[in-house]
PDB file of C-alpha atoms in Angstrom:
ATOM      1  CA  MET A   1       6.480  13.541 -16.541  1.00  0.00           C
ATOM      2  CA  VAL A   2       6.360   9.755 -17.205  1.00  0.00           C
ATOM      3  CA  ALA A   3       8.213   7.605 -14.594  1.00  0.00           C
ATOM      4  CA  ASP A   4      10.755   5.061 -15.919  1.00  0.00           C
ATOM      5  CA  SER A   5       9.460   1.667 -17.124  1.00  0.00           C
ATOM      6  CA  GLY A   6      11.334   0.000 -14.191  1.00  0.00           C
ATOM      7  CA  THR A   7       8.532   1.200 -11.786  1.00  0.00           C
ATOM      8  CA  TRP A   8       5.410  -0.952 -11.434  1.00  0.00           C
ATOM      9  CA  VAL A   9       2.412   0.125  -9.445  1.00  0.00           C
ATOM     10  CA  VAL A  10       0.525  -2.749  -7.469  1.00  0.00           C
ATOM     11  CA  VAL A  11      -3.129  -1.974  -6.756  1.00  0.00           C
ATOM     12  CA  PRO A  12      -5.084  -4.461  -4.619  1.00  0.00           C
ATOM     13  CA  VAL A  13      -8.785  -4.180  -5.518  1.00  0.00           C
ATOM     14  CA  TYR A  14     -11.835  -5.560  -3.775  1.00  0.00           C
ATOM     15  CA  ASN A  15     -15.313  -4.100  -4.735  1.00  0.00           C
ATOM     16  CA  GLU A  16     -14.150  -0.830  -6.137  1.00  0.00           C
ATOM     17  CA  ASP A  17     -15.981  -0.711  -9.363  1.00  0.00           C
ATOM     18  CA  THR A  18     -17.224   2.870  -8.953  1.00  0.00           C
ATOM     19  CA  VAL A  19     -13.635   4.396  -8.680  1.00  0.00           C
ATOM     20  CA  ILE A  20     -10.940   1.941 -10.006  1.00  0.00           C
ATOM     21  CA  ALA A  21     -10.969   3.074 -13.600  1.00  0.00           C
ATOM     22  CA  ASP A  22     -10.385   6.670 -12.583  1.00  0.00           C
ATOM     23  CA  VAL A  23      -7.640   5.572 -10.171  1.00  0.00           C
ATOM     24  CA  VAL A  24      -5.875   3.697 -12.889  1.00  0.00           C
ATOM     25  CA  ALA A  25      -6.156   6.665 -15.249  1.00  0.00           C
ATOM     26  CA  GLU A  26      -4.526   8.860 -12.572  1.00  0.00           C
ATOM     27  CA  ILE A  27      -1.698   6.480 -11.925  1.00  0.00           C
ATOM     28  CA  ARG A  28      -0.952   6.114 -15.589  1.00  0.00           C
ATOM     29  CA  THR A  29      -0.421   9.846 -16.017  1.00  0.00           C
ATOM     30  CA  CYS A  30       2.953   9.194 -14.400  1.00  0.00           C
ATOM     31  CA  PHE A  31       3.513   5.406 -14.260  1.00  0.00           C
ATOM     32  CA  PRO A  32       2.882   3.273 -17.509  1.00  0.00           C
ATOM     33  CA  ASN A  33       3.136  -0.096 -15.699  1.00  0.00           C
ATOM     34  CA  VAL A  34       0.049  -0.789 -13.500  1.00  0.00           C
ATOM     35  CA  VAL A  35      -1.133  -4.227 -12.201  1.00  0.00           C
ATOM     36  CA  CYS A  36      -4.564  -4.367 -10.384  1.00  0.00           C
ATOM     37  CA  VAL A  37      -5.190  -7.585  -8.430  1.00  0.00           C
ATOM     38  CA  ASP A  38      -8.900  -8.143  -8.391  1.00  0.00           C
ATOM     39  CA  ASP A  39      -9.317  -9.967  -4.997  1.00  0.00           C
ATOM     40  CA  GLY A  40     -12.534 -11.936  -5.677  1.00  0.00           C
ATOM     41  CA  SER A  41     -14.696  -8.867  -6.002  1.00  0.00           C
ATOM     42  CA  ARG A  42     -18.424  -9.373  -6.113  1.00  0.00           C
ATOM     43  CA  ASP A  43     -19.058  -6.304  -8.197  1.00  0.00           C
ATOM     44  CA  ALA A  44     -17.869  -5.131 -11.728  1.00  0.00           C
ATOM     45  CA  SER A  45     -14.297  -4.260 -10.569  1.00  0.00           C
ATOM     46  CA  ALA A  46     -12.635  -6.733 -13.001  1.00  0.00           C
ATOM     47  CA  ASP A  47     -14.664  -5.491 -15.944  1.00  0.00           C
ATOM     48  CA  ARG A  48     -13.752  -1.787 -15.105  1.00  0.00           C
ATOM     49  CA  ILE A  49     -10.046  -2.717 -14.909  1.00  0.00           C
ATOM     50  CA  ALA A  50     -10.203  -4.767 -18.131  1.00  0.00           C
ATOM     51  CA  GLY A  51     -11.437  -1.470 -19.908  1.00  0.00           C
ATOM     52  CA  THR A  52      -8.180   0.228 -18.867  1.00  0.00           C
ATOM     53  CA  PRO A  53      -4.499  -0.380 -20.079  1.00  0.00           C
ATOM     54  CA  ALA A  54      -3.640  -1.852 -16.574  1.00  0.00           C
ATOM     55  CA  HIS A  55      -2.665  -5.419 -16.281  1.00  0.00           C
ATOM     56  CA  LEU A  56      -5.348  -7.494 -14.505  1.00  0.00           C
ATOM     57  CA  VAL A  57      -4.735 -10.470 -12.211  1.00  0.00           C
ATOM     58  CA  ARG A  58      -7.732 -12.196 -10.468  1.00  0.00           C
ATOM     59  CA  HIS A  59      -8.103 -14.173  -7.361  1.00  0.00           C
ATOM     60  CA  PRO A  60     -11.095 -16.416  -7.685  1.00  0.00           C
ATOM     61  CA  ILE A  61     -12.028 -15.875  -4.043  1.00  0.00           C
ATOM     62  CA  ASN A  62     -11.398 -13.060  -1.691  1.00  0.00           C
ATOM     63  CA  LEU A  63      -7.916 -13.586  -0.051  1.00  0.00           C
ATOM     64  CA  GLY A  64      -7.330 -10.331   1.565  1.00  0.00           C
ATOM     65  CA  GLN A  65      -5.172  -7.168   0.775  1.00  0.00           C
ATOM     66  CA  GLY A  66      -1.834  -8.826   1.924  1.00  0.00           C
ATOM     67  CA  ALA A  67      -2.326 -11.586  -0.561  1.00  0.00           C
ATOM     68  CA  SER A  68      -3.407  -9.224  -3.225  1.00  0.00           C
ATOM     69  CA  LEU A  69      -0.110  -7.201  -2.721  1.00  0.00           C
ATOM     70  CA  GLN A  70       2.147 -10.291  -2.746  1.00  0.00           C
ATOM     71  CA  THR A  71       0.403 -11.584  -5.967  1.00  0.00           C
ATOM     72  CA  GLY A  72       0.834  -8.165  -7.639  1.00  0.00           C
ATOM     73  CA  ILE A  73       4.480  -7.903  -6.497  1.00  0.00           C
ATOM     74  CA  ASP A  74       5.344 -11.316  -7.868  1.00  0.00           C
ATOM     75  CA  TYR A  75       3.688 -10.441 -11.186  1.00  0.00           C
ATOM     76  CA  ALA A  76       5.650  -7.242 -11.445  1.00  0.00           C
ATOM     77  CA  LEU A  77       8.948  -8.895 -10.586  1.00  0.00           C
ATOM     78  CA  ARG A  78       8.507 -11.401 -13.267  1.00  0.00           C
ATOM     79  CA  ARG A  79       8.208  -8.570 -15.641  1.00  0.00           C
ATOM     80  CA  GLY A  80      11.456  -6.892 -14.629  1.00  0.00           C
ATOM     81  CA  ALA A  81      10.326  -4.259 -11.998  1.00  0.00           C
ATOM     82  CA  GLU A  82      13.152  -2.357 -10.366  1.00  0.00           C
ATOM     83  CA  ARG A  83      10.761  -0.587  -8.006  1.00  0.00           C
ATOM     84  CA  ILE A  84       7.303  -1.476  -6.604  1.00  0.00           C
ATOM     85  CA  VAL A  85       4.702   1.110  -5.598  1.00  0.00           C
ATOM     86  CA  THR A  86       1.792   0.071  -3.537  1.00  0.00           C
ATOM     87  CA  PHE A  87      -1.247   2.115  -4.091  1.00  0.00           C
ATOM     88  CA  ASP A  88      -4.735   1.853  -2.660  1.00  0.00           C
ATOM     89  CA  ALA A  89      -7.750   1.401  -5.014  1.00  0.00           C
ATOM     90  CA  ASP A  90     -10.170   3.784  -3.305  1.00  0.00           C
ATOM     91  CA  GLY A  91      -8.756   7.059  -4.746  1.00  0.00           C
ATOM     92  CA  GLN A  92      -7.320   8.300  -1.440  1.00  0.00           C
ATOM     93  CA  HIS A  93      -3.754   8.593  -2.819  1.00  0.00           C
ATOM     94  CA  ASP A  94      -2.152  11.290  -4.838  1.00  0.00           C
ATOM     95  CA  VAL A  95       0.024  10.129  -7.698  1.00  0.00           C
ATOM     96  CA  ALA A  96       2.258  13.171  -7.396  1.00  0.00           C
ATOM     97  CA  ASP A  97       3.189  11.801  -3.891  1.00  0.00           C
ATOM     98  CA  ALA A  98       4.172   8.478  -5.471  1.00  0.00           C
ATOM     99  CA  VAL A  99       6.422  10.232  -8.024  1.00  0.00           C
ATOM    100  CA  ARG A 100       8.301  12.050  -5.208  1.00  0.00           C
ATOM    101  CA  MET A 101       8.685   8.860  -3.399  1.00  0.00           C
ATOM    102  CA  VAL A 102       9.967   6.917  -6.436  1.00  0.00           C
ATOM    103  CA  ASP A 103      12.482   9.704  -7.124  1.00  0.00           C
ATOM    104  CA  ILE A 104      13.918   9.165  -3.600  1.00  0.00           C
ATOM    105  CA  VAL A 105      14.260   5.412  -4.050  1.00  0.00           C
ATOM    106  CA  ARG A 106      15.539   5.584  -7.680  1.00  0.00           C
ATOM    107  CA  SER A 107      18.184   8.211  -6.727  1.00  0.00           C
ATOM    108  CA  GLY A 108      19.648   5.604  -4.096  1.00  0.00           C
ATOM    109  CA  GLU A 109      18.829   8.006  -1.158  1.00  0.00           C
ATOM    110  CA  ALA A 110      16.746   5.195   0.382  1.00  0.00           C
ATOM    111  CA  ASP A 111      15.729   1.604  -0.215  1.00  0.00           C
ATOM    112  CA  VAL A 112      12.170   2.057   0.990  1.00  0.00           C
ATOM    113  CA  ALA A 113       9.911   5.151   1.063  1.00  0.00           C
ATOM    114  CA  LEU A 114       6.812   5.057   3.348  1.00  0.00           C
ATOM    115  CA  GLY A 115       4.022   7.612   3.094  1.00  0.00           C
ATOM    116  CA  SER A 116       2.940   9.478   6.219  1.00  0.00           C
ATOM    117  CA  ARG A 117      -0.163  11.531   6.489  1.00  0.00           C
ATOM    118  CA  PHE A 118       1.095  13.006   9.726  1.00  0.00           C
ATOM    119  CA  LEU A 119       4.224  14.844   8.252  1.00  0.00           C
ATOM    120  CA  ALA A 120       3.180  18.329   6.873  1.00  0.00           C
ATOM    121  CA  ALA A 121      -0.322  16.929   6.446  1.00  0.00           C
ATOM    122  CA  THR A 122      -2.594  19.112   4.242  1.00  0.00           C
ATOM    123  CA  GLU A 123      -5.826  17.199   4.808  1.00  0.00           C
ATOM    124  CA  PRO A 124      -7.255  16.716   8.342  1.00  0.00           C
ATOM    125  CA  VAL A 125      -7.241  13.188   9.582  1.00  0.00           C
ATOM    126  CA  PRO A 126     -10.651  12.117  10.994  1.00  0.00           C
ATOM    127  CA  PRO A 127     -10.406  11.718  14.772  1.00  0.00           C
ATOM    128  CA  LEU A 128     -11.192   7.940  14.970  1.00  0.00           C
ATOM    129  CA  LYS A 129      -8.811   7.245  12.194  1.00  0.00           C
ATOM    130  CA  ARG A 130      -6.050   9.327  13.858  1.00  0.00           C
ATOM    131  CA  LEU A 131      -6.647   7.488  17.160  1.00  0.00           C
ATOM    132  CA  VAL A 132      -6.308   4.058  15.487  1.00  0.00           C
ATOM    133  CA  LEU A 133      -3.134   4.836  13.464  1.00  0.00           C
ATOM    134  CA  ARG A 134      -1.480   6.560  16.339  1.00  0.00           C
ATOM    135  CA  SER A 135      -2.282   3.653  18.583  1.00  0.00           C
ATOM    136  CA  VAL A 136      -0.852   1.132  16.249  1.00  0.00           C
ATOM    137  CA  ALA A 137       2.448   3.239  15.750  1.00  0.00           C
ATOM    138  CA  ALA A 138       2.787   3.632  19.470  1.00  0.00           C
ATOM    139  CA  LEU A 139       2.144   0.119  20.419  1.00  0.00           C
ATOM    140  CA  SER A 140       4.198  -1.569  17.673  1.00  0.00           C
ATOM    141  CA  PRO A 141       7.803  -2.217  18.731  1.00  0.00           C
ATOM    142  CA  ALA A 142       8.812  -2.236  14.942  1.00  0.00           C
ATOM    143  CA  SER A 143       7.203   1.074  14.318  1.00  0.00           C
ATOM    144  CA  ARG A 144       8.915   2.609  17.269  1.00  0.00           C
ATOM    145  CA  LYS A 145      12.301   1.189  16.239  1.00  0.00           C
ATOM    146  CA  LEU A 146      11.947   2.869  12.822  1.00  0.00           C
ATOM    147  CA  ASN A 147      10.514   6.095  14.307  1.00  0.00           C
ATOM    148  CA  LEU A 148       7.353   5.845  12.052  1.00  0.00           C
ATOM    149  CA  THR A 149       4.536   8.280  12.401  1.00  0.00           C
ATOM    150  CA  ASP A 150       2.077   6.411  10.101  1.00  0.00           C
ATOM    151  CA  ALA A 151       2.683   2.514  10.106  1.00  0.00           C
ATOM    152  CA  HIS A 152      -0.461   1.785   8.096  1.00  0.00           C
ATOM    153  CA  ASN A 153      -0.323   4.084   5.005  1.00  0.00           C
ATOM    154  CA  GLY A 154      -1.009   2.063   1.818  1.00  0.00           C
ATOM    155  CA  LEU A 155       1.343   4.276  -0.332  1.00  0.00           C
ATOM    156  CA  ARG A 156       4.864   2.704  -0.391  1.00  0.00           C
ATOM    157  CA  VAL A 157       7.758   2.612  -2.614  1.00  0.00           C
ATOM    158  CA  LEU A 158      10.298  -0.512  -2.379  1.00  0.00           C
ATOM    159  CA  SER A 159      13.301  -1.262  -4.381  1.00  0.00           C
ATOM    160  CA  ARG A 160      13.679  -4.765  -6.081  1.00  0.00           C
ATOM    161  CA  PRO A 161      16.113  -6.179  -3.689  1.00  0.00           C
ATOM    162  CA  VAL A 162      13.666  -5.337  -0.723  1.00  0.00           C
ATOM    163  CA  VAL A 163      10.695  -7.068  -2.288  1.00  0.00           C
ATOM    164  CA  GLU A 164      12.759 -10.034  -3.415  1.00  0.00           C
ATOM    165  CA  GLN A 165      13.500 -10.717   0.306  1.00  0.00           C
ATOM    166  CA  LEU A 166       9.916  -9.557   1.530  1.00  0.00           C
ATOM    167  CA  ARG A 167       7.291 -12.198   1.741  1.00  0.00           C
ATOM    168  CA  ILE A 168       3.818 -11.163   2.935  1.00  0.00           C
ATOM    169  CA  SER A 169       2.143 -14.084   4.695  1.00  0.00           C
ATOM    170  CA  MET A 170      -0.647 -12.208   6.421  1.00  0.00           C
ATOM    171  CA  ASN A 171      -3.569 -12.084   4.010  1.00  0.00           C
ATOM    172  CA  GLY A 172      -5.696  -9.491   5.809  1.00  0.00           C
ATOM    173  CA  MET A 173      -5.059  -5.980   6.926  1.00  0.00           C
ATOM    174  CA  ALA A 174      -2.320  -7.009   9.373  1.00  0.00           C
ATOM    175  CA  HIS A 175      -0.012  -7.279   6.371  1.00  0.00           C
ATOM    176  CA  ALA A 176       1.021  -3.606   7.008  1.00  0.00           C
ATOM    177  CA  SER A 177       2.336  -4.328  10.370  1.00  0.00           C
ATOM    178  CA  GLU A 178       4.024  -7.353   9.067  1.00  0.00           C
ATOM    179  CA  ILE A 179       5.758  -5.354   6.415  1.00  0.00           C
ATOM    180  CA  VAL A 180       6.943  -2.876   8.997  1.00  0.00           C
ATOM    181  CA  ALA A 181       8.226  -5.706  11.217  1.00  0.00           C
ATOM    182  CA  ALA A 182      10.194  -7.181   8.416  1.00  0.00           C
ATOM    183  CA  LEU A 183      11.736  -3.647   7.619  1.00  0.00           C
ATOM    184  CA  ALA A 184      12.649  -3.180  11.252  1.00  0.00           C
ATOM    185  CA  ARG A 185      14.602  -6.546  11.280  1.00  0.00           C
ATOM    186  CA  SER A 186      16.524  -5.461   8.062  1.00  0.00           C
ATOM    187  CA  SER A 187      19.367  -3.148   7.336  1.00  0.00           C
ATOM    188  CA  TRP A 188      17.431  -1.283   4.479  1.00  0.00           C
ATOM    189  CA  ARG A 189      17.595   2.446   4.467  1.00  0.00           C
ATOM    190  CA  ILE A 190      13.991   3.600   5.202  1.00  0.00           C
ATOM    191  CA  VAL A 191      12.516   7.083   5.106  1.00  0.00           C
ATOM    192  CA  GLU A 192       9.032   8.534   5.659  1.00  0.00           C
ATOM    193  CA  VAL A 193       7.671  11.074   3.202  1.00  0.00           C
ATOM    194  CA  PRO A 194       4.848  13.387   3.769  1.00  0.00           C
ATOM    195  CA  VAL A 195       1.800  12.584   1.593  1.00  0.00           C
ATOM    196  CA  THR A 196      -1.772  13.781   1.249  1.00  0.00           C
ATOM    197  CA  ILE A 197      -4.721  11.538   1.885  1.00  0.00           C
ATOM    198  CA  ARG A 198      -7.968  12.442   0.245  1.00  0.00           C
ATOM    199  CA  TYR A 199     -10.752  11.792   2.775  1.00  0.00           C
ATOM    200  CA  THR A 200     -13.777  11.650   0.460  1.00  0.00           C
ATOM    201  CA  GLU A 201     -17.057  10.191   1.620  1.00  0.00           C
ATOM    202  CA  TYR A 202     -16.172   7.084  -0.356  1.00  0.00           C
ATOM    203  CA  SER A 203     -12.728   6.525   1.037  1.00  0.00           C
ATOM    204  CA  ARG A 204     -14.051   7.111   4.601  1.00  0.00           C
ATOM    205  CA  SER A 205     -16.623   4.307   4.102  1.00  0.00           C
ATOM    206  CA  LYS A 206     -13.580   2.033   3.334  1.00  0.00           C
ATOM    207  CA  GLY A 207     -11.659   2.999   6.407  1.00  0.00           C
ATOM    208  CA  GLN A 208     -10.622   0.810   9.359  1.00  0.00           C
ATOM    209  CA  SER A 209     -12.485   0.913  12.660  1.00  0.00           C
ATOM    210  CA  LEU A 210     -10.801   0.989  15.974  1.00  0.00           C
ATOM    211  CA  PHE A 211     -11.812  -2.610  16.500  1.00  0.00           C
ATOM    212  CA  ASN A 212     -10.031  -3.575  13.402  1.00  0.00           C
ATOM    213  CA  GLY A 213      -6.958  -1.760  14.544  1.00  0.00           C
ATOM    214  CA  VAL A 214      -6.927  -3.743  17.757  1.00  0.00           C
ATOM    215  CA  ASN A 215      -7.334  -6.954  15.781  1.00  0.00           C
ATOM    216  CA  ILE A 216      -4.345  -6.002  13.648  1.00  0.00           C
ATOM    217  CA  LEU A 217      -2.120  -5.730  16.627  1.00  0.00           C
ATOM    218  CA  PHE A 218      -3.525  -8.978  18.239  1.00  0.00           C
ATOM    219  CA  ASP A 219      -2.907 -10.937  15.013  1.00  0.00           C
ATOM    220  CA  LEU A 220       0.616  -9.626  14.572  1.00  0.00           C
ATOM    221  CA  SER A 221       1.560 -10.351  18.240  1.00  0.00           C
ATOM    222  CA  VAL A 222       0.192 -14.021  18.027  1.00  0.00           C
ATOM    223  CA  ARG A 223       2.064 -14.632  14.609  1.00  0.00           C
ATOM    224  CA  GLN A 224       5.241 -13.421  16.016  1.00  0.00           C
ATOM    225  CA  ARG A 225       5.447 -15.618  19.186  1.00  0.00           C
TER     226      ARG A 225
END
């Protein structure tokens, strides 16, 4: 099944030349509109993307995942997007999960659908990653307010009215906490949806350390003062 043309998938890309073409191909089995934001990659990521039907936007220097998402969202909105899917470039997401989440938002059941690897998970979460993600969710007032189990999952679906009001200002990985904080202050209807994360050797090498998780919380607390 091909999703409607009103849905755009935004993929932030940084040094993912070994997998990005396959990721785009999988996404496009269900979503025709894909924009990849190459965030100053030092490898051949941009060339790999250019060889696919995806739209390519490039940052001349590395600005961080938050900036890449905002660039991609702005690009998709200018082209009439009614829904935005955020999708990681390392191959860890399953496009079938994105389709289910889009259906929830498109039906009007919710304004935002957030993926959670801790709801009916089918893949075991590595212990260190579980500790980091659980700690972030437990220590974040916004995550607790929304009763989130997985505040840093890169698979999200947001309706156009939500992304028109959302402005990501944190360029690094702390953007995920920033998004959750903005949602917690809003009146949008938000649901978590169980998703599968593929923990391949490659995606594990891209994962966050415990130190990075602590840095995310610190950055967010300083910014909100």
